Amino acid sequence: MALFNQSRSNIIRLIFVGVFLIIIVQLFNLQILSGKYKQLAMDNAVFPKVKYPDRGIIYDRKGRAILNNTIMFDLVVTPNEARKTDTFGLCDILGIDTAEYRKRMLDARFKNGPYRPSIFQDLLTPELHARLDENIWKFPGFALIERPVRVYPYNAGAHIMGYIGEADSGIIKRSGGYYRMGDYVGRSGLEAYYERVLMGQRGVEHLIKDNKNRLVGSYENGIYDTAAIAGRNLRTSIDIDLQVLAEKLIRNKVGAVVAIDPKTGGILAMASGPTYDPNSLTGPNKQKNYGQLALDVAGPLLNRAIQGLYEPGSTFKPLGGLVALNEGVITPSYGYNCPGRYFGCGHGKPACTHKNPGHAANLTLAIANSCNSYFVQVYRNTVDNPKYKGVKNGYEKWREYMNHFGLGERTGVDLVSELPGLIPDTARYNKVYRGSWNSCTNLTLGIGQDMMQTTPLQMANAMCIIANKGYYYTPHFVSKIDNETSADTMLNQYKQKHEVLTNISDDAYEAIMSGMQQVVDGSASKAKIPGLEICGKTGTAEKYRIIQGRRIKLDDNSVFVCFAPRRDPKIALCVMVENSGFGNTWAAPIAGLMMELYLTDSLRADRLKEVDRISNSNLMPGYLKYQQYIEDSSRAFNWAERYKDSSQIRKFYKTYPVKPPFPSSKEKRKTVMVLPDPRLFNKPFNA
C-alpha cells in the first residue's frame, strides 16, 4: 500500500512538473519567440505612417521646372481598427451617406485586407483636410497621409508629361509586389516611360498613439523609421516657351505640331490638338475630369503627334527624290515634260497644279512647283529599276528605304503608345489586288498618298535627315537623368547616329534644299522670316471619314514641313491641321511663328497679332459636334434601357440632331436617313 501511495505521489509530481514546464515554455514562446502579442500591442500603440516620396522633377532645356510636386493629403483607413469610429460624424464631414461608407470599407478590405491601410478618400481639398485634421481623433482606424501630387507650372505639355494614377492589381502583380494599393504610378507620357527613374522609394515613420487615437510623438526616437527617397530628376530638350506657343496656336484645332533639334534628335516642342489642362488630372476632381475627356469624341487624350495617322501628301516628295538619287535612276538635272496631268499609266491621273512648260525641268523646280507627275514618275523609275528584276522586288527595296527613314516603323521616341504608321508591304498589295499589280497600281505613293500613313513626328524626323544631309538621331525628350550611373542605359539608344543616306553628294542635297527654299519663297510664303533661309514643303492631303455608314469627303488637311536655317539647321518642324485647306493657309503660318520664336528668341509686334489671329480661330471640324450628339444620345438610351432611368434621355426626345457635315461642293445636299439612334427617331432630317 505504501508502495502504491509512493508511486501515485511521483505521478502527481511529474504531472505538476510537466504542467509547470509547459507554462514556462509557453511563456518563453509568447515573450521571446512569438511576436503576435507584441505586434498587437504595437498596432494599438504605434501607427506606421507611410511616407510617399517626391517624384522626380522634369526640367526644360533651360533648367525651368515644367513638372513639379506639391503636397496634398489622403484619408486612409485600416478596416480592422475602425470598428468604433464615429461613422455618422465622418460621413457628415465627407458629405457621403452610410451606404457609401460601407461600400468604401468593403472595397478597402477586398483590395488590401483588414489589417493594412487603404485609401478611403484621396487628394483632399484644403478645406476638407483642415476639418478632418481637427477631428481625426474621433475616428479610430483613420489617418491623414501626405501625398506628393504633380503640378504643371506652365499648364502645358499634357501629352508629353502624361499623368499618374493609383496602381491597379495588374500593375502590382507585374511589379512583383513592389507597388501596393494606394501607390501612384505613371500611366502615360514621360511619367510612364521613365517610371523607374521618377518613382523614388517610399518610407515609414512610426508614431505613438494615445488612448484617444491621437498621434503624440515619434516611437523610440525614430530608430525604426525609414526615410522616403525622392525620385530622380529628368533634364529634357523641351523649350517650354516654344511648347506654350505651339499649344496656343493649335488651340481649337485638330492636328499636331512637332519641333526637333536636327543635330541631337532632342524634341523641342510637341503639341496635339485638342489638348487639355494637365492640372485637371491631378486634384480631387481628377476622376470626373478624366471621364469627361474620355467621352469627348474630339479625342483630347489622344496624342496626334505620335498616334495620328495621316497621308503626308506633297511633303513626302523630297524623300522620294532622295531615294531616286541614291538608286541612280535620276540626277538633280532630271526633268519631266508635264502637261498638267500624268498620262504615263494611261488614265491621266494624278493632276498637277501647274501645266506651263518647264515647271518640272529638273529636281529643284519639280519640288518648288510640287509637280505630281514628276514624282509619280520618279517613284515608278525607282520600283521598276531593272536591277531588281521585277516590280515587287523593286517595291520592297523602296519600302526598305522608307523604314530606314523611320516611316512605317516606330521612331523609338521615349513615349508610350507610339504608332508605326503604314508603308504597306507586298503581301498587302498581293491580298488587295490578288497578286496582280504594278507600279501604276500604287503610283500615288510617289506623292505621299495611296495607303501611306505617317505620324507628324515621323515627318519632322524625316526633315532632320534632309537637314543633316543623310543622318538623324532617334527623336527623344530626355537628354540627361540626374545622378546617372552605368546602370542607366535607357538613354544610350538616343546617342546613336543613324546614317541613312550619307553617301549622296552635297550637290544632290543642295538641289533638294534649293527647291524647298523656293517653296518658302513662293507657295509657303507665310512661313518666311526676314534674314533666314528656310527650307520647307507644303502638303494638302484629302480627308475622308465614315459617318453613319457613309464615306464623306471632308476639307483637306493642311500640312507643312520645314527646317531652318538652311546652312546650319537648328530646328525641324512638321505641322498638321486637319480639315483646314491648303498648307500655306494654316500649317505654314504656325511653323513660321514657331521658327521665329526659337531662332530669334522673340516675336515681332506684327507677329504677335498673327499669334492672336491663329489661336482665336476655331477650326474644329463640324462633324465632331454631330458625332458627339450620336454618342451622347446612344449612351443615354442605353442607360435608360439598363437602369430604367429616363432622366438622361428626355432632352433627346424633343431635339433633332444637328446637321451632319457634308462639305463637298460637288455633293448636293439632300434628305438622308442618318439618326443618332434609330430607337429615338423615326423621321429623316435635312442634311
PDB file of N, CA and C in Angstrom, residues 525-615:
ATOM      1  N   SER A 525       4.763  81.166 -98.511  1.00  0.00           N
ATOM      2  CA  SER A 525       5.316  82.475 -98.151  1.00  0.00           C
ATOM      3  C   SER A 525       4.976  82.887 -96.720  1.00  0.00           C
ATOM      4  N   LYS A 526       3.916  82.334 -96.146  1.00  0.00           N
ATOM      5  CA  LYS A 526       3.520  82.726 -94.790  1.00  0.00           C
ATOM      6  C   LYS A 526       4.444  82.148 -93.721  1.00  0.00           C
ATOM      7  N   ALA A 527       5.395  81.323 -94.156  1.00  0.00           N
ATOM      8  CA  ALA A 527       6.389  80.799 -93.208  1.00  0.00           C
ATOM      9  C   ALA A 527       7.684  81.594 -93.238  1.00  0.00           C
ATOM     10  N   LYS A 528       7.777  82.598 -94.115  1.00  0.00           N
ATOM     11  CA  LYS A 528       9.021  83.343 -94.283  1.00  0.00           C
ATOM     12  C   LYS A 528       9.346  84.178 -93.053  1.00  0.00           C
ATOM     13  N   ILE A 529      10.649  84.290 -92.791  1.00  0.00           N
ATOM     14  CA  ILE A 529      11.161  85.131 -91.716  1.00  0.00           C
ATOM     15  C   ILE A 529      12.303  85.963 -92.292  1.00  0.00           C
ATOM     16  N   PRO A 530      12.254  87.266 -92.201  1.00  0.00           N
ATOM     17  CA  PRO A 530      13.316  88.099 -92.795  1.00  0.00           C
ATOM     18  C   PRO A 530      14.698  87.723 -92.269  1.00  0.00           C
ATOM     19  N   GLY A 531      15.636  87.572 -93.194  1.00  0.00           N
ATOM     20  CA  GLY A 531      17.015  87.293 -92.819  1.00  0.00           C
ATOM     21  C   GLY A 531      17.322  85.833 -92.571  1.00  0.00           C
ATOM     22  N   LEU A 532      16.357  84.926 -92.733  1.00  0.00           N
ATOM     23  CA  LEU A 532      16.582  83.499 -92.509  1.00  0.00           C
ATOM     24  C   LEU A 532      16.294  82.701 -93.769  1.00  0.00           C
ATOM     25  N   GLU A 533      17.194  81.762 -94.082  1.00  0.00           N
ATOM     26  CA  GLU A 533      16.960  80.837 -95.189  1.00  0.00           C
ATOM     27  C   GLU A 533      16.209  79.614 -94.646  1.00  0.00           C
ATOM     28  N   ILE A 534      14.989  79.436 -95.114  1.00  0.00           N
ATOM     29  CA  ILE A 534      14.129  78.361 -94.616  1.00  0.00           C
ATOM     30  C   ILE A 534      13.821  77.405 -95.761  1.00  0.00           C
ATOM     31  N   CYS A 535      13.959  76.121 -95.495  1.00  0.00           N
ATOM     32  CA  CYS A 535      13.598  75.090 -96.470  1.00  0.00           C
ATOM     33  C   CYS A 535      12.307  74.419 -96.003  1.00  0.00           C
ATOM     34  N   GLY A 536      11.325  74.373 -96.863  1.00  0.00           N
ATOM     35  CA  GLY A 536      10.044  73.798 -96.453  1.00  0.00           C
ATOM     36  C   GLY A 536       9.305  73.149 -97.596  1.00  0.00           C
ATOM     37  N   LYS A 537       8.212  72.479 -97.259  1.00  0.00           N
ATOM     38  CA  LYS A 537       7.359  71.868 -98.280  1.00  0.00           C
ATOM     39  C   LYS A 537       5.934  71.822 -97.752  1.00  0.00           C
ATOM     40  N   THR A 538       5.024  72.364 -98.542  1.00  0.00           N
ATOM     41  CA  THR A 538       3.607  72.316 -98.186  1.00  0.00           C
ATOM     42  C   THR A 538       3.009  70.995 -98.643  1.00  0.00           C
ATOM     43  N   GLY A 539       1.883  70.682 -98.062  1.00  0.00           N
ATOM     44  CA  GLY A 539       1.142  69.489 -98.470  1.00  0.00           C
ATOM     45  C   GLY A 539      -0.342  69.693 -98.232  1.00  0.00           C
ATOM     46  N   THR A 540      -1.132  69.107 -99.101  1.00  0.00           N
ATOM     47  CA  THR A 540      -2.584  69.150 -98.942  1.00  0.00           C
ATOM     48  C   THR A 540      -3.092  67.737 -99.185  1.00  0.00           C
ATOM     49  N   ALA A 541      -3.555  67.102 -98.126  1.00  0.00           N
ATOM     50  CA  ALA A 541      -3.974  65.702 -98.232  1.00  0.00           C
ATOM     51  C   ALA A 541      -5.485  65.593 -98.109  1.00  0.00           C
ATOM     52  N   GLU A 542      -6.085  64.812 -99.003  1.00  0.00           N
ATOM     53  CA  GLU A 542      -7.532  64.609 -98.946  1.00  0.00           C
ATOM     54  C   GLU A 542      -7.912  63.854 -97.677  1.00  0.00           C
ATOM     55  N   LYS A 543      -9.088  64.150 -97.188  1.00  0.00           N
ATOM     56  CA  LYS A 543      -9.545  63.565 -95.929  1.00  0.00           C
ATOM     57  C   LYS A 543     -10.958  63.025 -96.104  1.00  0.00           C
ATOM     58  N   TYR A 544     -11.150  61.753 -95.762  1.00  0.00           N
ATOM     59  CA  TYR A 544     -12.465  61.116 -95.793  1.00  0.00           C
ATOM     60  C   TYR A 544     -12.771  60.552 -94.414  1.00  0.00           C
ATOM     61  N   ARG A 545     -14.056  60.388 -94.133  1.00  0.00           N
ATOM     62  CA  ARG A 545     -14.452  59.808 -92.860  1.00  0.00           C
ATOM     63  C   ARG A 545     -15.777  59.079 -93.041  1.00  0.00           C
ATOM     64  N   ILE A 546     -15.891  57.946 -92.371  1.00  0.00           N
ATOM     65  CA  ILE A 546     -17.146  57.204 -92.393  1.00  0.00           C
ATOM     66  C   ILE A 546     -18.049  57.764 -91.311  1.00  0.00           C
ATOM     67  N   ILE A 547     -19.175  58.349 -91.714  1.00  0.00           N
ATOM     68  CA  ILE A 547     -20.138  58.922 -90.772  1.00  0.00           C
ATOM     69  C   ILE A 547     -21.491  58.272 -91.026  1.00  0.00           C
ATOM     70  N   GLN A 548     -21.982  57.527 -90.026  1.00  0.00           N
ATOM     71  CA  GLN A 548     -23.256  56.824 -90.141  1.00  0.00           C
ATOM     72  C   GLN A 548     -23.328  55.987 -91.420  1.00  0.00           C
ATOM     73  N   GLY A 549     -22.242  55.266 -91.681  1.00  0.00           N
ATOM     74  CA  GLY A 549     -22.225  54.336 -92.805  1.00  0.00           C
ATOM     75  C   GLY A 549     -21.911  54.962 -94.144  1.00  0.00           C
ATOM     76  N   ARG A 550     -21.674  56.255 -94.203  1.00  0.00           N
ATOM     77  CA  ARG A 550     -21.378  56.913 -95.472  1.00  0.00           C
ATOM     78  C   ARG A 550     -19.949  57.415 -95.478  1.00  0.00           C
ATOM     79  N   ARG A 551     -19.274  57.249 -96.606  1.00  0.00           N
ATOM     80  CA  ARG A 551     -17.915  57.772 -96.764  1.00  0.00           C
ATOM     81  C   ARG A 551     -18.020  59.219 -97.231  1.00  0.00           C
ATOM     82  N   ILE A 552     -17.674  60.138 -96.336  1.00  0.00           N
ATOM     83  CA  ILE A 552     -17.857  61.557 -96.590  1.00  0.00           C
ATOM     84  C   ILE A 552     -16.513  62.225 -96.810  1.00  0.00           C
ATOM     85  N   LYS A 553     -16.419  63.019 -97.886  1.00  0.00           N
ATOM     86  CA  LYS A 553     -15.197  63.794 -98.130  1.00  0.00           C
ATOM     87  C   LYS A 553     -15.244  65.062 -97.302  1.00  0.00           C
ATOM     88  N   LEU A 554     -14.212  65.260 -96.494  1.00  0.00           N
ATOM     89  CA  LEU A 554     -14.094  66.443 -95.662  1.00  0.00           C
ATOM     90  C   LEU A 554     -13.119  67.421 -96.301  1.00  0.00           C
ATOM     91  N   ASP A 555     -12.978  68.573 -95.703  1.00  0.00           N
ATOM     92  CA  ASP A 555     -11.971  69.519 -96.187  1.00  0.00           C
ATOM     93  C   ASP A 555     -10.582  68.900 -96.058  1.00  0.00           C
ATOM     94  N   ASP A 556      -9.673  69.302 -96.943  1.00  0.00           N
ATOM     95  CA  ASP A 556      -8.327  68.728 -96.960  1.00  0.00           C
ATOM     96  C   ASP A 556      -7.552  69.093 -95.697  1.00  0.00           C
ATOM     97  N   ASN A 557      -6.585  68.233 -95.375  1.00  0.00           N
ATOM     98  CA  ASN A 557      -5.666  68.537 -94.281  1.00  0.00           C
ATOM     99  C   ASN A 557      -4.599  69.513 -94.755  1.00  0.00           C
ATOM    100  N   SER A 558      -4.221  70.423 -93.882  1.00  0.00           N
ATOM    101  CA  SER A 558      -3.169  71.393 -94.164  1.00  0.00           C
ATOM    102  C   SER A 558      -1.868  70.907 -93.519  1.00  0.00           C
ATOM    103  N   VAL A 559      -0.816  70.691 -94.331  1.00  0.00           N
ATOM    104  CA  VAL A 559       0.437  70.123 -93.839  1.00  0.00           C
ATOM    105  C   VAL A 559       1.604  71.009 -94.264  1.00  0.00           C
ATOM    106  N   PHE A 560       2.581  71.136 -93.368  1.00  0.00           N
ATOM    107  CA  PHE A 560       3.799  71.858 -93.722  1.00  0.00           C
ATOM    108  C   PHE A 560       4.965  71.270 -92.948  1.00  0.00           C
ATOM    109  N   VAL A 561       6.058  70.982 -93.663  1.00  0.00           N
ATOM    110  CA  VAL A 561       7.293  70.510 -93.033  1.00  0.00           C
ATOM    111  C   VAL A 561       8.413  71.458 -93.426  1.00  0.00           C
ATOM    112  N   CYS A 562       9.411  71.613 -92.548  1.00  0.00           N
ATOM    113  CA  CYS A 562      10.480  72.560 -92.853  1.00  0.00           C
ATOM    114  C   CYS A 562      11.651  72.362 -91.908  1.00  0.00           C
ATOM    115  N   PHE A 563      12.751  73.050 -92.206  1.00  0.00           N
ATOM    116  CA  PHE A 563      13.871  73.173 -91.281  1.00  0.00           C
ATOM    117  C   PHE A 563      14.574  74.496 -91.552  1.00  0.00           C
ATOM    118  N   ALA A 564      15.295  74.990 -90.565  1.00  0.00           N
ATOM    119  CA  ALA A 564      15.988  76.274 -90.696  1.00  0.00           C
ATOM    120  C   ALA A 564      17.054  76.376 -89.602  1.00  0.00           C
ATOM    121  N   PRO A 565      18.069  77.235 -89.826  1.00  0.00           N
ATOM    122  CA  PRO A 565      18.442  77.845 -91.113  1.00  0.00           C
ATOM    123  C   PRO A 565      19.001  76.772 -92.071  1.00  0.00           C
ATOM    124  N   ARG A 566      19.005  77.077 -93.334  1.00  0.00           N
ATOM    125  CA  ARG A 566      19.426  76.087 -94.331  1.00  0.00           C
ATOM    126  C   ARG A 566      20.872  75.659 -94.130  1.00  0.00           C
ATOM    127  N   ARG A 567      21.786  76.618 -93.856  1.00  0.00           N
ATOM    128  CA  ARG A 567      23.215  76.303 -93.778  1.00  0.00           C
ATOM    129  C   ARG A 567      23.614  75.689 -92.439  1.00  0.00           C
ATOM    130  N   ASP A 568      22.836  75.948 -91.412  1.00  0.00           N
ATOM    131  CA  ASP A 568      23.178  75.438 -90.081  1.00  0.00           C
ATOM    132  C   ASP A 568      21.874  75.118 -89.343  1.00  0.00           C
ATOM    133  N   PRO A 569      21.216  74.036 -89.726  1.00  0.00           N
ATOM    134  CA  PRO A 569      19.864  73.757 -89.213  1.00  0.00           C
ATOM    135  C   PRO A 569      19.835  73.593 -87.691  1.00  0.00           C
ATOM    136  N   LYS A 570      18.895  74.297 -87.064  1.00  0.00           N
ATOM    137  CA  LYS A 570      18.721  74.227 -85.611  1.00  0.00           C
ATOM    138  C   LYS A 570      17.331  73.740 -85.213  1.00  0.00           C
ATOM    139  N   ILE A 571      16.405  73.726 -86.163  1.00  0.00           N
ATOM    140  CA  ILE A 571      15.045  73.292 -85.862  1.00  0.00           C
ATOM    141  C   ILE A 571      14.416  72.681 -87.110  1.00  0.00           C
ATOM    142  N   ALA A 572      13.726  71.562 -86.916  1.00  0.00           N
ATOM    143  CA  ALA A 572      12.951  70.925 -87.981  1.00  0.00           C
ATOM    144  C   ALA A 572      11.527  70.766 -87.475  1.00  0.00           C
ATOM    145  N   LEU A 573      10.572  71.008 -88.353  1.00  0.00           N
ATOM    146  CA  LEU A 573       9.173  71.067 -87.933  1.00  0.00           C
ATOM    147  C   LEU A 573       8.255  70.278 -88.844  1.00  0.00           C
ATOM    148  N   CYS A 574       7.170  69.775 -88.246  1.00  0.00           N
ATOM    149  CA  CYS A 574       6.023  69.285 -89.006  1.00  0.00           C
ATOM    150  C   CYS A 574       4.777  69.844 -88.336  1.00  0.00           C
ATOM    151  N   VAL A 575       3.920  70.467 -89.126  1.00  0.00           N
ATOM    152  CA  VAL A 575       2.648  70.994 -88.631  1.00  0.00           C
ATOM    153  C   VAL A 575       1.529  70.363 -89.441  1.00  0.00           C
ATOM    154  N   MET A 576       0.561  69.787 -88.749  1.00  0.00           N
ATOM    155  CA  MET A 576      -0.597  69.167 -89.389  1.00  0.00           C
ATOM    156  C   MET A 576      -1.859  69.749 -88.767  1.00  0.00           C
ATOM    157  N   VAL A 577      -2.718  70.321 -89.614  1.00  0.00           N
ATOM    158  CA  VAL A 577      -4.002  70.847 -89.151  1.00  0.00           C
ATOM    159  C   VAL A 577      -5.097  70.193 -89.995  1.00  0.00           C
ATOM    160  N   GLU A 578      -5.931  69.417 -89.357  1.00  0.00           N
ATOM    161  CA  GLU A 578      -6.953  68.664 -90.083  1.00  0.00           C
ATOM    162  C   GLU A 578      -8.053  69.580 -90.629  1.00  0.00           C
ATOM    163  N   ASN A 579      -8.548  69.205 -91.825  1.00  0.00           N
ATOM    164  CA  ASN A 579      -9.732  69.828 -92.433  1.00  0.00           C
ATOM    165  C   ASN A 579      -9.637  71.347 -92.487  1.00  0.00           C
ATOM    166  N   SER A 580      -8.466  71.853 -92.892  1.00  0.00           N
ATOM    167  CA  SER A 580      -8.281  73.308 -92.874  1.00  0.00           C
ATOM    168  C   SER A 580      -7.774  73.864 -94.202  1.00  0.00           C
ATOM    169  N   GLY A 581      -7.703  73.034 -95.240  1.00  0.00           N
ATOM    170  CA  GLY A 581      -7.359  73.554 -96.554  1.00  0.00           C
ATOM    171  C   GLY A 581      -5.892  73.436 -96.911  1.00  0.00           C
ATOM    172  N   PHE A 582      -5.375  74.432 -97.627  1.00  0.00           N
ATOM    173  CA  PHE A 582      -4.020  74.374 -98.169  1.00  0.00           C
ATOM    174  C   PHE A 582      -2.960  74.531 -97.073  1.00  0.00           C
ATOM    175  N   GLY A 583      -1.762  73.999 -97.379  1.00  0.00           N
ATOM    176  CA  GLY A 583      -0.682  74.039 -96.403  1.00  0.00           C
ATOM    177  C   GLY A 583      -0.266  75.437 -96.008  1.00  0.00           C
ATOM    178  N   ASN A 584      -0.378  76.391 -96.941  1.00  0.00           N
ATOM    179  CA  ASN A 584       0.028  77.763 -96.649  1.00  0.00           C
ATOM    180  C   ASN A 584      -1.036  78.542 -95.887  1.00  0.00           C
ATOM    181  N   THR A 585      -2.219  77.959 -95.738  1.00  0.00           N
ATOM    182  CA  THR A 585      -3.315  78.668 -95.085  1.00  0.00           C
ATOM    183  C   THR A 585      -3.138  78.700 -93.574  1.00  0.00           C
ATOM    184  N   TRP A 586      -2.832  77.532 -92.981  1.00  0.00           N
ATOM    185  CA  TRP A 586      -2.717  77.455 -91.528  1.00  0.00           C
ATOM    186  C   TRP A 586      -1.403  76.819 -91.070  1.00  0.00           C
ATOM    187  N   ALA A 587      -1.002  75.721 -91.698  1.00  0.00           N
ATOM    188  CA  ALA A 587       0.182  74.998 -91.217  1.00  0.00           C
ATOM    189  C   ALA A 587       1.451  75.826 -91.361  1.00  0.00           C
ATOM    190  N   ALA A 588       1.650  76.450 -92.521  1.00  0.00           N
ATOM    191  CA  ALA A 588       2.867  77.240 -92.744  1.00  0.00           C
ATOM    192  C   ALA A 588       2.963  78.446 -91.805  1.00  0.00           C
ATOM    193  N   PRO A 589       1.891  79.207 -91.601  1.00  0.00           N
ATOM    194  CA  PRO A 589       1.997  80.325 -90.639  1.00  0.00           C
ATOM    195  C   PRO A 589       2.346  79.870 -89.226  1.00  0.00           C
ATOM    196  N   ILE A 590       1.796  78.739 -88.802  1.00  0.00           N
ATOM    197  CA  ILE A 590       2.118  78.215 -87.468  1.00  0.00           C
ATOM    198  C   ILE A 590       3.603  77.873 -87.394  1.00  0.00           C
ATOM    199  N   ALA A 591       4.120  77.207 -88.430  1.00  0.00           N
ATOM    200  CA  ALA A 591       5.540  76.849 -88.446  1.00  0.00           C
ATOM    201  C   ALA A 591       6.423  78.090 -88.444  1.00  0.00           C
ATOM    202  N   GLY A 592       6.021  79.114 -89.195  1.00  0.00           N
ATOM    203  CA  GLY A 592       6.810  80.341 -89.246  1.00  0.00           C
ATOM    204  C   GLY A 592       6.925  81.003 -87.886  1.00  0.00           C
ATOM    205  N   LEU A 593       5.843  81.043 -87.138  1.00  0.00           N
ATOM    206  CA  LEU A 593       5.871  81.632 -85.798  1.00  0.00           C
ATOM    207  C   LEU A 593       6.743  80.814 -84.852  1.00  0.00           C
ATOM    208  N   MET A 594       6.655  79.499 -84.968  1.00  0.00           N
ATOM    209  CA  MET A 594       7.475  78.629 -84.120  1.00  0.00           C
ATOM    210  C   MET A 594       8.962  78.853 -84.394  1.00  0.00           C
ATOM    211  N   MET A 595       9.334  78.905 -85.671  1.00  0.00           N
ATOM    212  CA  MET A 595      10.744  79.102 -86.020  1.00  0.00           C
ATOM    213  C   MET A 595      11.240  80.467 -85.559  1.00  0.00           C
ATOM    214  N   GLU A 596      10.426  81.482 -85.744  1.00  0.00           N
ATOM    215  CA  GLU A 596      10.864  82.827 -85.362  1.00  0.00           C
ATOM    216  C   GLU A 596      11.129  82.923 -83.863  1.00  0.00           C
ATOM    217  N   LEU A 597      10.222  82.355 -83.050  1.00  0.00           N
ATOM    218  CA  LEU A 597      10.418  82.418 -81.603  1.00  0.00           C
ATOM    219  C   LEU A 597      11.667  81.654 -81.195  1.00  0.00           C
ATOM    220  N   TYR A 598      11.890  80.479 -81.771  1.00  0.00           N
ATOM    221  CA  TYR A 598      13.024  79.662 -81.339  1.00  0.00           C
ATOM    222  C   TYR A 598      14.354  80.224 -81.826  1.00  0.00           C
ATOM    223  N   LEU A 599      14.387  80.693 -83.063  1.00  0.00           N
ATOM    224  CA  LEU A 599      15.659  81.127 -83.642  1.00  0.00           C
ATOM    225  C   LEU A 599      16.041  82.556 -83.263  1.00  0.00           C
ATOM    226  N   THR A 600      15.051  83.397 -82.967  1.00  0.00           N
ATOM    227  CA  THR A 600      15.355  84.790 -82.619  1.00  0.00           C
ATOM    228  C   THR A 600      15.040  85.095 -81.159  1.00  0.00           C
ATOM    229  N   ASP A 601      14.442  84.157 -80.471  1.00  0.00           N
ATOM    230  CA  ASP A 601      14.092  84.294 -79.048  1.00  0.00           C
ATOM    231  C   ASP A 601      13.064  85.392 -78.800  1.00  0.00           C
ATOM    232  N   SER A 602      12.316  85.761 -79.825  1.00  0.00           N
ATOM    233  CA  SER A 602      11.279  86.778 -79.664  1.00  0.00           C
ATOM    234  C   SER A 602      10.354  86.743 -80.870  1.00  0.00           C
ATOM    235  N   LEU A 603       9.258  87.484 -80.773  1.00  0.00           N
ATOM    236  CA  LEU A 603       8.336  87.649 -81.895  1.00  0.00           C
ATOM    237  C   LEU A 603       8.122  89.139 -82.135  1.00  0.00           C
ATOM    238  N   ARG A 604       8.153  89.542 -83.398  1.00  0.00           N
ATOM    239  CA  ARG A 604       7.899  90.938 -83.731  1.00  0.00           C
ATOM    240  C   ARG A 604       6.466  91.322 -83.365  1.00  0.00           C
ATOM    241  N   ALA A 605       6.210  92.597 -83.235  1.00  0.00           N
ATOM    242  CA  ALA A 605       4.893  93.076 -82.805  1.00  0.00           C
ATOM    243  C   ALA A 605       3.793  92.616 -83.756  1.00  0.00           C
ATOM    244  N   ASP A 606       4.054  92.720 -85.076  1.00  0.00           N
ATOM    245  CA  ASP A 606       3.027  92.301 -86.030  1.00  0.00           C
ATOM    246  C   ASP A 606       2.812  90.792 -85.993  1.00  0.00           C
ATOM    247  N   ARG A 607       3.843  90.059 -85.565  1.00  0.00           N
ATOM    248  CA  ARG A 607       3.710  88.602 -85.467  1.00  0.00           C
ATOM    249  C   ARG A 607       2.888  88.205 -84.246  1.00  0.00           C
ATOM    250  N   LEU A 608       2.908  89.040 -83.217  1.00  0.00           N
ATOM    251  CA  LEU A 608       2.058  88.772 -82.056  1.00  0.00           C
ATOM    252  C   LEU A 608       0.587  88.854 -82.442  1.00  0.00           C
ATOM    253  N   LYS A 609       0.257  89.756 -83.357  1.00  0.00           N
ATOM    254  CA  LYS A 609      -1.121  89.835 -83.857  1.00  0.00           C
ATOM    255  C   LYS A 609      -1.489  88.574 -84.632  1.00  0.00           C
ATOM    256  N   GLU A 610      -0.504  88.040 -85.349  1.00  0.00           N
ATOM    257  CA  GLU A 610      -0.745  86.799 -86.084  1.00  0.00           C
ATOM    258  C   GLU A 610      -0.970  85.639 -85.126  1.00  0.00           C
ATOM    259  N   VAL A 611      -0.250  85.626 -84.012  1.00  0.00           N
ATOM    260  CA  VAL A 611      -0.480  84.601 -82.990  1.00  0.00           C
ATOM    261  C   VAL A 611      -1.910  84.675 -82.492  1.00  0.00           C
ATOM    262  N   ASP A 612      -2.383  85.877 -82.204  1.00  0.00           N
ATOM    263  CA  ASP A 612      -3.755  86.038 -81.723  1.00  0.00           C
ATOM    264  C   ASP A 612      -4.762  85.603 -82.778  1.00  0.00           C
ATOM    265  N   ARG A 613      -4.501  85.936 -84.030  1.00  0.00           N
ATOM    266  CA  ARG A 613      -5.434  85.565 -85.100  1.00  0.00           C
ATOM    267  C   ARG A 613      -5.572  84.054 -85.210  1.00  0.00           C
ATOM    268  N   ILE A 614      -4.422  83.372 -85.211  1.00  0.00           N
ATOM    269  CA  ILE A 614      -4.460  81.917 -85.375  1.00  0.00           C
ATOM    270  C   ILE A 614      -5.041  81.239 -84.144  1.00  0.00           C
ATOM    271  N   SER A 615      -4.615  81.662 -82.962  1.00  0.00           N
ATOM    272  CA  SER A 615      -5.064  80.996 -81.740  1.00  0.00           C
ATOM    273  C   SER A 615      -6.553  81.206 -81.497  1.00  0.00           C
TER     274      SER A 615
END
